[in-house]
Amino acid sequence: RDGVLVWMEAYMKSLARANFVVAPFLKEVLPWEGHAVGINLYPRDAPMSAVCITRNIRIHASAIYCPERSSDGEYFFSYCMRMSLVGEGPEGSGGQAQLLSRHLVFDQGPGSEPIIVDGEAVIGEYPHLIKGGGFEGGVAYEYGGTTHTTEYIYASCTHLSTARGNLMGSFKFVPGSIEESTGIPFDVSIPHIALVVPEFL
């Protein structure tokens, strides 16, 4: 069967079951003020998407394969992390928590060394999550007659030497804020997601 038709079938099925949803564009794509929405191709279904909640901090991880950036023996994946507080946030936090650092593990399977990324912040930012599902500096947007709170979202990428791998790890947060901490830093789990090349490719 024609590869384009197989891709189109998979795409339409994902739309029908809400695996792809309407969402605002990332600020890296549309950096100006205001919000435009489109179809977000980061999936909502397993195995390349999962959600984990640690101490009332919700992390939604998802990934997509990018064939146009891949080559023989090198597979390019883009991944997206969405962060928000659940309810009142961590106990004693006053409805706030701020990210300090990241620890990402890209498992490339048997016989290949994992790629480990440790560092402060994410894409140079220290997202400060606040009660209500948003973050400091975030704004709400209108879609379908409803006001939506913007969770903190960032996207990045990695190259794997295998066509099948996994992403996992953790973020370190402080309750309150970095400047006014209300407790000791703690780890927030990143849900385990698969990084796989689609079968129709």
JSON list of C-alpha atoms in Angstrom, two decimals:
[
{"chain": "A", "resi": 1, "resn": "ARG", "atom": "CA", "xyz": [0.00, 0.00, 0.00]},
{"chain": "A", "resi": 2, "resn": "ASP", "atom": "CA", "xyz": [1.06, 3.56, -0.67]},
{"chain": "A", "resi": 3, "resn": "GLY", "atom": "CA", "xyz": [2.92, 5.02, 2.32]},
{"chain": "A", "resi": 4, "resn": "VAL", "atom": "CA", "xyz": [1.19, 8.40, 2.05]},
{"chain": "A", "resi": 5, "resn": "LEU", "atom": "CA", "xyz": [-2.25, 6.75, 2.19]},
{"chain": "A", "resi": 6, "resn": "VAL", "atom": "CA", "xyz": [-1.24, 4.69, 5.22]},
{"chain": "A", "resi": 7, "resn": "TRP", "atom": "CA", "xyz": [0.01, 7.86, 6.92]},
{"chain": "A", "resi": 8, "resn": "MET", "atom": "CA", "xyz": [-3.22, 9.69, 6.09]},
{"chain": "A", "resi": 9, "resn": "GLU", "atom": "CA", "xyz": [-5.32, 6.84, 7.52]},
{"chain": "A", "resi": 10, "resn": "ALA", "atom": "CA", "xyz": [-3.28, 6.89, 10.73]},
{"chain": "A", "resi": 11, "resn": "TYR", "atom": "CA", "xyz": [-3.58, 10.69, 10.91]},
{"chain": "A", "resi": 12, "resn": "MET", "atom": "CA", "xyz": [-7.37, 10.66, 10.46]},
{"chain": "A", "resi": 13, "resn": "LYS", "atom": "CA", "xyz": [-7.78, 7.90, 13.05]},
{"chain": "A", "resi": 14, "resn": "SER", "atom": "CA", "xyz": [-5.73, 9.96, 15.52]},
{"chain": "A", "resi": 15, "resn": "LEU", "atom": "CA", "xyz": [-7.97, 12.97, 14.93]},
{"chain": "A", "resi": 16, "resn": "ALA", "atom": "CA", "xyz": [-11.13, 10.88, 15.34]},
{"chain": "A", "resi": 17, "resn": "ARG", "atom": "CA", "xyz": [-10.10, 9.46, 18.72]},
{"chain": "A", "resi": 18, "resn": "ALA", "atom": "CA", "xyz": [-8.65, 12.82, 19.95]},
{"chain": "A", "resi": 19, "resn": "ASN", "atom": "CA", "xyz": [-5.08, 11.54, 19.96]},
{"chain": "A", "resi": 20, "resn": "PHE", "atom": "CA", "xyz": [-4.32, 14.89, 18.28]},
{"chain": "A", "resi": 21, "resn": "VAL", "atom": "CA", "xyz": [-6.10, 17.88, 19.79]},
{"chain": "A", "resi": 22, "resn": "VAL", "atom": "CA", "xyz": [-6.56, 21.57, 19.11]},
{"chain": "A", "resi": 23, "resn": "ALA", "atom": "CA", "xyz": [-4.10, 23.58, 21.20]},
{"chain": "A", "resi": 24, "resn": "PRO", "atom": "CA", "xyz": [-2.24, 26.92, 21.13]},
{"chain": "A", "resi": 25, "resn": "PHE", "atom": "CA", "xyz": [1.00, 27.03, 19.17]},
{"chain": "A", "resi": 26, "resn": "LEU", "atom": "CA", "xyz": [4.21, 26.92, 21.16]},
{"chain": "A", "resi": 27, "resn": "LYS", "atom": "CA", "xyz": [5.75, 30.34, 21.68]},
{"chain": "A", "resi": 28, "resn": "GLU", "atom": "CA", "xyz": [8.84, 29.20, 19.73]},
{"chain": "A", "resi": 29, "resn": "VAL", "atom": "CA", "xyz": [6.58, 28.84, 16.68]},
{"chain": "A", "resi": 30, "resn": "LEU", "atom": "CA", "xyz": [4.44, 31.96, 17.18]},
{"chain": "A", "resi": 31, "resn": "PRO", "atom": "CA", "xyz": [6.43, 34.25, 19.51]},
{"chain": "A", "resi": 32, "resn": "TRP", "atom": "CA", "xyz": [4.17, 37.28, 19.30]},
{"chain": "A", "resi": 33, "resn": "GLU", "atom": "CA", "xyz": [1.55, 38.27, 21.86]},
{"chain": "A", "resi": 34, "resn": "GLY", "atom": "CA", "xyz": [-1.83, 36.61, 21.67]},
{"chain": "A", "resi": 35, "resn": "HIS", "atom": "CA", "xyz": [-2.70, 33.03, 20.82]},
{"chain": "A", "resi": 36, "resn": "ALA", "atom": "CA", "xyz": [-3.34, 31.10, 17.66]},
{"chain": "A", "resi": 37, "resn": "VAL", "atom": "CA", "xyz": [-4.50, 27.51, 17.81]},
{"chain": "A", "resi": 38, "resn": "GLY", "atom": "CA", "xyz": [-3.94, 24.54, 15.54]},
{"chain": "A", "resi": 39, "resn": "ILE", "atom": "CA", "xyz": [-3.81, 20.75, 15.56]},
{"chain": "A", "resi": 40, "resn": "ASN", "atom": "CA", "xyz": [-1.13, 19.63, 17.98]},
{"chain": "A", "resi": 41, "resn": "LEU", "atom": "CA", "xyz": [0.67, 16.57, 16.59]},
{"chain": "A", "resi": 42, "resn": "TYR", "atom": "CA", "xyz": [2.18, 15.51, 19.91]},
{"chain": "A", "resi": 43, "resn": "PRO", "atom": "CA", "xyz": [0.03, 12.46, 20.71]},
{"chain": "A", "resi": 44, "resn": "ARG", "atom": "CA", "xyz": [-2.21, 11.98, 23.74]},
{"chain": "A", "resi": 45, "resn": "ASP", "atom": "CA", "xyz": [-2.26, 8.15, 23.52]},
{"chain": "A", "resi": 46, "resn": "ALA", "atom": "CA", "xyz": [0.29, 5.59, 24.70]},
{"chain": "A", "resi": 47, "resn": "PRO", "atom": "CA", "xyz": [2.93, 4.47, 24.01]},
{"chain": "A", "resi": 48, "resn": "MET", "atom": "CA", "xyz": [4.39, 7.85, 22.97]},
{"chain": "A", "resi": 49, "resn": "SER", "atom": "CA", "xyz": [2.43, 9.83, 25.55]},
{"chain": "A", "resi": 50, "resn": "ALA", "atom": "CA", "xyz": [1.84, 9.46, 29.30]},
{"chain": "A", "resi": 51, "resn": "VAL", "atom": "CA", "xyz": [0.94, 11.45, 32.40]},
{"chain": "A", "resi": 52, "resn": "CYS", "atom": "CA", "xyz": [2.41, 11.26, 35.89]},
{"chain": "A", "resi": 53, "resn": "ILE", "atom": "CA", "xyz": [1.48, 13.20, 39.04]},
{"chain": "A", "resi": 54, "resn": "THR", "atom": "CA", "xyz": [3.97, 13.61, 41.88]},
{"chain": "A", "resi": 55, "resn": "ARG", "atom": "CA", "xyz": [3.03, 15.67, 44.94]},
{"chain": "A", "resi": 56, "resn": "ASN", "atom": "CA", "xyz": [0.29, 17.38, 42.94]},
{"chain": "A", "resi": 57, "resn": "ILE", "atom": "CA", "xyz": [2.56, 18.37, 40.07]},
{"chain": "A", "resi": 58, "resn": "ARG", "atom": "CA", "xyz": [1.31, 16.95, 36.78]},
{"chain": "A", "resi": 59, "resn": "ILE", "atom": "CA", "xyz": [3.79, 16.13, 34.00]},
{"chain": "A", "resi": 60, "resn": "HIS", "atom": "CA", "xyz": [2.45, 15.14, 30.59]},
{"chain": "A", "resi": 61, "resn": "ALA", "atom": "CA", "xyz": [5.21, 13.84, 28.30]},
{"chain": "A", "resi": 62, "resn": "SER", "atom": "CA", "xyz": [4.75, 13.07, 24.60]},
{"chain": "A", "resi": 63, "resn": "ALA", "atom": "CA", "xyz": [6.96, 12.58, 21.58]},
{"chain": "A", "resi": 64, "resn": "ILE", "atom": "CA", "xyz": [6.88, 12.40, 17.79]},
{"chain": "A", "resi": 65, "resn": "TYR", "atom": "CA", "xyz": [9.25, 10.94, 15.23]},
{"chain": "A", "resi": 66, "resn": "CYS", "atom": "CA", "xyz": [10.61, 13.44, 12.67]},
{"chain": "A", "resi": 67, "resn": "PRO", "atom": "CA", "xyz": [11.58, 11.56, 9.49]},
{"chain": "A", "resi": 68, "resn": "GLU", "atom": "CA", "xyz": [12.69, 14.73, 7.70]},
{"chain": "A", "resi": 69, "resn": "ARG", "atom": "CA", "xyz": [15.44, 15.23, 10.30]},
{"chain": "A", "resi": 70, "resn": "SER", "atom": "CA", "xyz": [16.51, 11.58, 10.44]},
{"chain": "A", "resi": 71, "resn": "SER", "atom": "CA", "xyz": [19.06, 9.62, 8.41]},
{"chain": "A", "resi": 72, "resn": "ASP", "atom": "CA", "xyz": [20.45, 6.09, 8.24]},
{"chain": "A", "resi": 73, "resn": "GLY", "atom": "CA", "xyz": [21.39, 5.03, 11.74]},
{"chain": "A", "resi": 74, "resn": "GLU", "atom": "CA", "xyz": [20.22, 8.29, 13.31]},
{"chain": "A", "resi": 75, "resn": "TYR", "atom": "CA", "xyz": [16.61, 8.75, 14.39]},
{"chain": "A", "resi": 76, "resn": "PHE", "atom": "CA", "xyz": [15.33, 12.19, 15.33]},
{"chain": "A", "resi": 77, "resn": "PHE", "atom": "CA", "xyz": [12.57, 12.58, 17.92]},
{"chain": "A", "resi": 78, "resn": "SER", "atom": "CA", "xyz": [10.94, 15.72, 19.23]},
{"chain": "A", "resi": 79, "resn": "TYR", "atom": "CA", "xyz": [9.45, 15.57, 22.71]},
{"chain": "A", "resi": 80, "resn": "CYS", "atom": "CA", "xyz": [7.10, 17.87, 24.58]},
{"chain": "A", "resi": 81, "resn": "MET", "atom": "CA", "xyz": [6.62, 18.38, 28.32]},
{"chain": "A", "resi": 82, "resn": "ARG", "atom": "CA", "xyz": [3.50, 19.96, 29.80]},
{"chain": "A", "resi": 83, "resn": "MET", "atom": "CA", "xyz": [3.57, 20.99, 33.46]},
{"chain": "A", "resi": 84, "resn": "SER", "atom": "CA", "xyz": [0.83, 22.16, 35.82]},
{"chain": "A", "resi": 85, "resn": "LEU", "atom": "CA", "xyz": [-0.25, 22.06, 39.44]},
{"chain": "A", "resi": 86, "resn": "VAL", "atom": "CA", "xyz": [-3.13, 19.83, 40.49]},
{"chain": "A", "resi": 87, "resn": "GLY", "atom": "CA", "xyz": [-5.46, 21.37, 43.05]},
{"chain": "A", "resi": 88, "resn": "GLU", "atom": "CA", "xyz": [-3.53, 23.33, 45.67]},
{"chain": "A", "resi": 89, "resn": "GLY", "atom": "CA", "xyz": [-0.16, 22.00, 44.55]},
{"chain": "A", "resi": 90, "resn": "PRO", "atom": "CA", "xyz": [2.43, 20.44, 46.88]},
{"chain": "A", "resi": 91, "resn": "GLU", "atom": "CA", "xyz": [1.50, 20.51, 50.57]},
{"chain": "A", "resi": 92, "resn": "GLY", "atom": "CA", "xyz": [2.76, 23.67, 52.25]},
{"chain": "A", "resi": 93, "resn": "SER", "atom": "CA", "xyz": [3.66, 25.33, 48.94]},
{"chain": "A", "resi": 94, "resn": "GLY", "atom": "CA", "xyz": [1.06, 28.08, 49.06]},
{"chain": "A", "resi": 95, "resn": "GLY", "atom": "CA", "xyz": [-0.20, 26.95, 45.66]},
{"chain": "A", "resi": 96, "resn": "GLN", "atom": "CA", "xyz": [3.16, 27.45, 43.91]},
{"chain": "A", "resi": 97, "resn": "ALA", "atom": "CA", "xyz": [6.17, 25.42, 42.82]},
{"chain": "A", "resi": 98, "resn": "GLN", "atom": "CA", "xyz": [9.17, 26.30, 40.67]},
{"chain": "A", "resi": 99, "resn": "LEU", "atom": "CA", "xyz": [11.42, 24.06, 38.59]},
{"chain": "A", "resi": 100, "resn": "LEU", "atom": "CA", "xyz": [15.12, 23.95, 39.44]},
{"chain": "A", "resi": 101, "resn": "SER", "atom": "CA", "xyz": [16.66, 21.30, 37.20]},
{"chain": "A", "resi": 102, "resn": "ARG", "atom": "CA", "xyz": [16.09, 18.34, 34.88]},
{"chain": "A", "resi": 103, "resn": "HIS", "atom": "CA", "xyz": [17.32, 14.76, 34.65]},
{"chain": "A", "resi": 104, "resn": "LEU", "atom": "CA", "xyz": [16.40, 13.08, 31.35]},
{"chain": "A", "resi": 105, "resn": "VAL", "atom": "CA", "xyz": [17.27, 9.52, 30.38]},
{"chain": "A", "resi": 106, "resn": "PHE", "atom": "CA", "xyz": [16.97, 8.37, 26.77]},
{"chain": "A", "resi": 107, "resn": "ASP", "atom": "CA", "xyz": [17.20, 4.57, 26.76]},
{"chain": "A", "resi": 108, "resn": "GLN", "atom": "CA", "xyz": [18.34, 3.30, 23.34]},
{"chain": "A", "resi": 109, "resn": "GLY", "atom": "CA", "xyz": [17.75, -0.37, 24.04]},
{"chain": "A", "resi": 110, "resn": "PRO", "atom": "CA", "xyz": [20.07, -3.37, 24.58]},
{"chain": "A", "resi": 111, "resn": "GLY", "atom": "CA", "xyz": [23.64, -2.86, 23.44]},
{"chain": "A", "resi": 112, "resn": "SER", "atom": "CA", "xyz": [23.44, 0.94, 23.28]},
{"chain": "A", "resi": 113, "resn": "GLU", "atom": "CA", "xyz": [24.49, 3.42, 25.93]},
{"chain": "A", "resi": 114, "resn": "PRO", "atom": "CA", "xyz": [21.66, 5.57, 27.31]},
{"chain": "A", "resi": 115, "resn": "ILE", "atom": "CA", "xyz": [21.80, 9.30, 26.71]},
{"chain": "A", "resi": 116, "resn": "ILE", "atom": "CA", "xyz": [21.62, 11.16, 30.02]},
{"chain": "A", "resi": 117, "resn": "VAL", "atom": "CA", "xyz": [20.94, 14.89, 30.18]},
{"chain": "A", "resi": 118, "resn": "ASP", "atom": "CA", "xyz": [21.37, 16.72, 33.50]},
{"chain": "A", "resi": 119, "resn": "GLY", "atom": "CA", "xyz": [21.20, 20.45, 33.93]},
{"chain": "A", "resi": 120, "resn": "GLU", "atom": "CA", "xyz": [19.55, 23.47, 35.44]},
{"chain": "A", "resi": 121, "resn": "ALA", "atom": "CA", "xyz": [16.27, 24.81, 34.08]},
{"chain": "A", "resi": 122, "resn": "VAL", "atom": "CA", "xyz": [14.54, 23.75, 30.84]},
{"chain": "A", "resi": 123, "resn": "ILE", "atom": "CA", "xyz": [15.37, 25.62, 27.62]},
{"chain": "A", "resi": 124, "resn": "GLY", "atom": "CA", "xyz": [16.88, 28.31, 29.83]},
{"chain": "A", "resi": 125, "resn": "GLU", "atom": "CA", "xyz": [13.72, 28.83, 31.88]},
{"chain": "A", "resi": 126, "resn": "TYR", "atom": "CA", "xyz": [12.65, 28.09, 35.45]},
{"chain": "A", "resi": 127, "resn": "PRO", "atom": "CA", "xyz": [8.88, 27.69, 35.11]},
{"chain": "A", "resi": 128, "resn": "HIS", "atom": "CA", "xyz": [7.00, 28.92, 38.16]},
{"chain": "A", "resi": 129, "resn": "LEU", "atom": "CA", "xyz": [3.75, 26.95, 38.36]},
{"chain": "A", "resi": 130, "resn": "ILE", "atom": "CA", "xyz": [0.76, 28.46, 40.13]},
{"chain": "A", "resi": 131, "resn": "LYS", "atom": "CA", "xyz": [-2.56, 27.20, 41.42]},
{"chain": "A", "resi": 132, "resn": "GLY", "atom": "CA", "xyz": [-5.24, 26.97, 38.76]},
{"chain": "A", "resi": 133, "resn": "GLY", "atom": "CA", "xyz": [-3.15, 25.09, 36.18]},
{"chain": "A", "resi": 134, "resn": "GLY", "atom": "CA", "xyz": [-1.15, 28.03, 34.84]},
{"chain": "A", "resi": 135, "resn": "PHE", "atom": "CA", "xyz": [2.28, 29.52, 35.40]},
{"chain": "A", "resi": 136, "resn": "GLU", "atom": "CA", "xyz": [3.75, 32.90, 36.18]},
{"chain": "A", "resi": 137, "resn": "GLY", "atom": "CA", "xyz": [3.79, 34.91, 32.95]},
{"chain": "A", "resi": 138, "resn": "GLY", "atom": "CA", "xyz": [1.24, 32.64, 31.28]},
{"chain": "A", "resi": 139, "resn": "VAL", "atom": "CA", "xyz": [-2.01, 33.97, 29.86]},
{"chain": "A", "resi": 140, "resn": "ALA", "atom": "CA", "xyz": [-5.40, 32.46, 29.13]},
{"chain": "A", "resi": 141, "resn": "TYR", "atom": "CA", "xyz": [-6.76, 32.08, 25.61]},
{"chain": "A", "resi": 142, "resn": "GLU", "atom": "CA", "xyz": [-10.22, 31.82, 24.09]},
{"chain": "A", "resi": 143, "resn": "TYR", "atom": "CA", "xyz": [-11.27, 28.87, 21.94]},
{"chain": "A", "resi": 144, "resn": "GLY", "atom": "CA", "xyz": [-14.73, 27.53, 21.18]},
{"chain": "A", "resi": 145, "resn": "GLY", "atom": "CA", "xyz": [-16.34, 30.12, 23.44]},
{"chain": "A", "resi": 146, "resn": "THR", "atom": "CA", "xyz": [-14.37, 28.89, 26.45]},
{"chain": "A", "resi": 147, "resn": "THR", "atom": "CA", "xyz": [-11.45, 30.44, 28.32]},
{"chain": "A", "resi": 148, "resn": "HIS", "atom": "CA", "xyz": [-8.51, 28.06, 28.72]},
{"chain": "A", "resi": 149, "resn": "THR", "atom": "CA", "xyz": [-5.61, 28.37, 31.15]},
{"chain": "A", "resi": 150, "resn": "THR", "atom": "CA", "xyz": [-2.22, 27.86, 29.51]},
{"chain": "A", "resi": 151, "resn": "GLU", "atom": "CA", "xyz": [-0.10, 25.21, 31.23]},
{"chain": "A", "resi": 152, "resn": "TYR", "atom": "CA", "xyz": [3.67, 25.50, 30.96]},
{"chain": "A", "resi": 153, "resn": "ILE", "atom": "CA", "xyz": [4.85, 23.75, 27.79]},
{"chain": "A", "resi": 154, "resn": "TYR", "atom": "CA", "xyz": [8.29, 23.26, 26.33]},
{"chain": "A", "resi": 155, "resn": "ALA", "atom": "CA", "xyz": [9.60, 21.17, 23.47]},
{"chain": "A", "resi": 156, "resn": "SER", "atom": "CA", "xyz": [13.06, 19.85, 22.69]},
{"chain": "A", "resi": 157, "resn": "CYS", "atom": "CA", "xyz": [14.63, 17.02, 20.69]},
{"chain": "A", "resi": 158, "resn": "THR", "atom": "CA", "xyz": [17.09, 14.16, 20.66]},
{"chain": "A", "resi": 159, "resn": "HIS", "atom": "CA", "xyz": [18.79, 11.80, 18.22]},
{"chain": "A", "resi": 160, "resn": "LEU", "atom": "CA", "xyz": [18.83, 8.06, 18.89]},
{"chain": "A", "resi": 161, "resn": "SER", "atom": "CA", "xyz": [21.03, 5.44, 17.24]},
{"chain": "A", "resi": 162, "resn": "THR", "atom": "CA", "xyz": [18.13, 2.94, 17.28]},
{"chain": "A", "resi": 163, "resn": "ALA", "atom": "CA", "xyz": [14.57, 3.05, 15.90]},
{"chain": "A", "resi": 164, "resn": "ARG", "atom": "CA", "xyz": [13.09, 2.18, 19.29]},
{"chain": "A", "resi": 165, "resn": "GLY", "atom": "CA", "xyz": [13.87, 3.70, 22.65]},
{"chain": "A", "resi": 166, "resn": "ASN", "atom": "CA", "xyz": [12.35, 5.20, 25.77]},
{"chain": "A", "resi": 167, "resn": "LEU", "atom": "CA", "xyz": [12.31, 8.52, 27.60]},
{"chain": "A", "resi": 168, "resn": "MET", "atom": "CA", "xyz": [12.10, 8.82, 31.38]},
{"chain": "A", "resi": 169, "resn": "GLY", "atom": "CA", "xyz": [13.63, 10.85, 34.19]},
{"chain": "A", "resi": 170, "resn": "SER", "atom": "CA", "xyz": [12.65, 13.57, 36.65]},
{"chain": "A", "resi": 171, "resn": "PHE", "atom": "CA", "xyz": [12.46, 17.29, 37.29]},
{"chain": "A", "resi": 172, "resn": "LYS", "atom": "CA", "xyz": [13.52, 18.86, 40.56]},
{"chain": "A", "resi": 173, "resn": "PHE", "atom": "CA", "xyz": [11.10, 21.42, 41.99]},
{"chain": "A", "resi": 174, "resn": "VAL", "atom": "CA", "xyz": [11.06, 23.64, 45.02]},
{"chain": "A", "resi": 175, "resn": "PRO", "atom": "CA", "xyz": [7.78, 24.41, 46.82]},
{"chain": "A", "resi": 176, "resn": "GLY", "atom": "CA", "xyz": [6.92, 28.09, 46.67]},
{"chain": "A", "resi": 177, "resn": "SER", "atom": "CA", "xyz": [9.52, 29.78, 44.51]},
{"chain": "A", "resi": 178, "resn": "ILE", "atom": "CA", "xyz": [13.30, 29.81, 44.14]},
{"chain": "A", "resi": 179, "resn": "GLU", "atom": "CA", "xyz": [13.46, 33.21, 45.88]},
{"chain": "A", "resi": 180, "resn": "GLU", "atom": "CA", "xyz": [10.92, 32.32, 48.58]},
{"chain": "A", "resi": 181, "resn": "SER", "atom": "CA", "xyz": [11.04, 28.58, 49.16]},
{"chain": "A", "resi": 182, "resn": "THR", "atom": "CA", "xyz": [8.56, 27.04, 51.58]},
{"chain": "A", "resi": 183, "resn": "GLY", "atom": "CA", "xyz": [10.35, 23.70, 51.85]},
{"chain": "A", "resi": 184, "resn": "ILE", "atom": "CA", "xyz": [13.14, 21.49, 50.55]},
{"chain": "A", "resi": 185, "resn": "PRO", "atom": "CA", "xyz": [13.52, 20.61, 46.83]},
{"chain": "A", "resi": 186, "resn": "PHE", "atom": "CA", "xyz": [11.94, 17.35, 45.66]},
{"chain": "A", "resi": 187, "resn": "ASP", "atom": "CA", "xyz": [11.89, 15.17, 42.54]},
{"chain": "A", "resi": 188, "resn": "VAL", "atom": "CA", "xyz": [8.90, 15.01, 40.21]},
{"chain": "A", "resi": 189, "resn": "SER", "atom": "CA", "xyz": [8.76, 11.95, 37.95]},
{"chain": "A", "resi": 190, "resn": "ILE", "atom": "CA", "xyz": [8.68, 12.21, 34.17]},
{"chain": "A", "resi": 191, "resn": "PRO", "atom": "CA", "xyz": [6.35, 9.49, 32.87]},
{"chain": "A", "resi": 192, "resn": "HIS", "atom": "CA", "xyz": [7.95, 6.69, 30.88]},
{"chain": "A", "resi": 193, "resn": "ILE", "atom": "CA", "xyz": [7.16, 7.06, 27.16]},
{"chain": "A", "resi": 194, "resn": "ALA", "atom": "CA", "xyz": [8.30, 5.15, 24.10]},
{"chain": "A", "resi": 195, "resn": "LEU", "atom": "CA", "xyz": [10.28, 6.67, 21.24]},
{"chain": "A", "resi": 196, "resn": "VAL", "atom": "CA", "xyz": [9.42, 4.57, 18.19]},
{"chain": "A", "resi": 197, "resn": "VAL", "atom": "CA", "xyz": [9.43, 4.96, 14.44]},
{"chain": "A", "resi": 198, "resn": "PRO", "atom": "CA", "xyz": [5.86, 4.50, 13.11]},
{"chain": "A", "resi": 199, "resn": "GLU", "atom": "CA", "xyz": [5.25, 1.23, 11.31]},
{"chain": "A", "resi": 200, "resn": "PHE", "atom": "CA", "xyz": [4.10, 2.94, 8.10]},
{"chain": "A", "resi": 201, "resn": "LEU", "atom": "CA", "xyz": [7.57, 4.47, 7.73]}
]
